[in-house]
CSV table of C-alpha atoms in Angstrom, one decimal:
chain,number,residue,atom,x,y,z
P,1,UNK,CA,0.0,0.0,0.0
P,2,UNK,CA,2.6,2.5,-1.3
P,3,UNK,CA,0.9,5.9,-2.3
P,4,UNK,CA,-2.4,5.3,-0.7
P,5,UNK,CA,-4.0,8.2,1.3
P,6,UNK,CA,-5.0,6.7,4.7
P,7,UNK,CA,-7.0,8.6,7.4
P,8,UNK,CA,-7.5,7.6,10.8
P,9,UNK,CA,-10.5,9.6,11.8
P,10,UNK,CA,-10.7,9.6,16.1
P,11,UNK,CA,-11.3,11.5,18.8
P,12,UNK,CA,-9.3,11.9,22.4
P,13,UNK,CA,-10.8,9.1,24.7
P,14,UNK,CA,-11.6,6.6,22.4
P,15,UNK,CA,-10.3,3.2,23.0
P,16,UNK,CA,-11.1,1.7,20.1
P,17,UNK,CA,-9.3,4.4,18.2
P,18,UNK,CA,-5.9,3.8,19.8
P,19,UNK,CA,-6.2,0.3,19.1
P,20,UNK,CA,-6.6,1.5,15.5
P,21,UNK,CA,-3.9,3.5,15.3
P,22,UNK,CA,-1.5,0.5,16.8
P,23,UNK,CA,-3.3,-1.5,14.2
P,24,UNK,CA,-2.0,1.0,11.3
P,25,UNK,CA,1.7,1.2,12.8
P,26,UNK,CA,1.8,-2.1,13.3
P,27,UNK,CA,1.7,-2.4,9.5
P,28,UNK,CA,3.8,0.4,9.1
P,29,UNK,CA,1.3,2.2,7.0
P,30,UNK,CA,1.6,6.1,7.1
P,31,UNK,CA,-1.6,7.9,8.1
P,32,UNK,CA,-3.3,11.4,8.8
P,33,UNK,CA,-4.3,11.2,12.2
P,34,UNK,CA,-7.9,13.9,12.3
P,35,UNK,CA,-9.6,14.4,15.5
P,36,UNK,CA,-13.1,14.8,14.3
P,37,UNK,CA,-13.6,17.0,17.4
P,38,UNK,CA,-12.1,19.7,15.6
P,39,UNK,CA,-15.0,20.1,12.7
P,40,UNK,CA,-18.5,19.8,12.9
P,41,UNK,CA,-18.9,18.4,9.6
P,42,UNK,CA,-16.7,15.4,10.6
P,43,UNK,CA,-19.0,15.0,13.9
P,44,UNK,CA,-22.1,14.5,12.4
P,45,UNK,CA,-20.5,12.2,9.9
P,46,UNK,CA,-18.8,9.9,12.0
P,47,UNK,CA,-19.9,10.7,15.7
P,48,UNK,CA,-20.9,7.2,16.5
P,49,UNK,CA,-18.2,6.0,14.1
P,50,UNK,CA,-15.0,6.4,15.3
P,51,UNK,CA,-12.3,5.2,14.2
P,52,UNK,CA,-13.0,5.3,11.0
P,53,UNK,CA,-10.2,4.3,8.6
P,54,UNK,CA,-10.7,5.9,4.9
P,55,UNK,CA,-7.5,4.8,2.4
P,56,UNK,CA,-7.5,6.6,-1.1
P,57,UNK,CA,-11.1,8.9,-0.4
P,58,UNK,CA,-13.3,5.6,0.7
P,59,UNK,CA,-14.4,4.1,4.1
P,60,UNK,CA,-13.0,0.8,4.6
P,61,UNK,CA,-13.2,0.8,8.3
P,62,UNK,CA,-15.8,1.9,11.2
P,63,UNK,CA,-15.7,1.5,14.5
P,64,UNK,CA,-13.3,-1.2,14.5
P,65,UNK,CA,-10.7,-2.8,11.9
P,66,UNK,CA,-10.4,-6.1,10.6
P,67,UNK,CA,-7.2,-7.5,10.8
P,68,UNK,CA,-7.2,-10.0,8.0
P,69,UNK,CA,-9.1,-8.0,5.5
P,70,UNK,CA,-6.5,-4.9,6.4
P,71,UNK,CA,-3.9,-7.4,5.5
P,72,UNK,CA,-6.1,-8.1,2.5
P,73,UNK,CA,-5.8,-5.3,1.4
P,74,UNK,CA,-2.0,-5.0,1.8
């Protein structure tokens, strides 16, 4: 997954979002990291969501990622 655009979409207390993001480093992928605290828009897209993982401008993960199809898609 050279090139791809990944975006870890969380917000400060969330546990399931830190696992996420040990997820994504554990593969060694390089993401954005967006609080979606910090715009409204983002909060009433995903407030129930987080973490949402987007890679090249689509959703693959919310709420929680799946190991094997993240290596899938690897």
């Amino acid at each position: 997954m050279k090139n791809e655009k990944v975006i870890l979409y969380t917000r400060q207390g969330c546990h399931l979002c830190d696992i996420a993001e040990d997820l994504l480093r554990k593969y060694r992928l390089d993401f954005q990291k967006v609080d979606i605290d910090q715009d409204p828009s983002l909060v009433r897209q995903f407030d129930q969501c987080v973490p949402v993982v987007e890679i090249d401008g689509r959703v693959r993960f919310r709420g929680k990622i799946d190991e094997i199809l993240l290596q899938r898609l690897l």
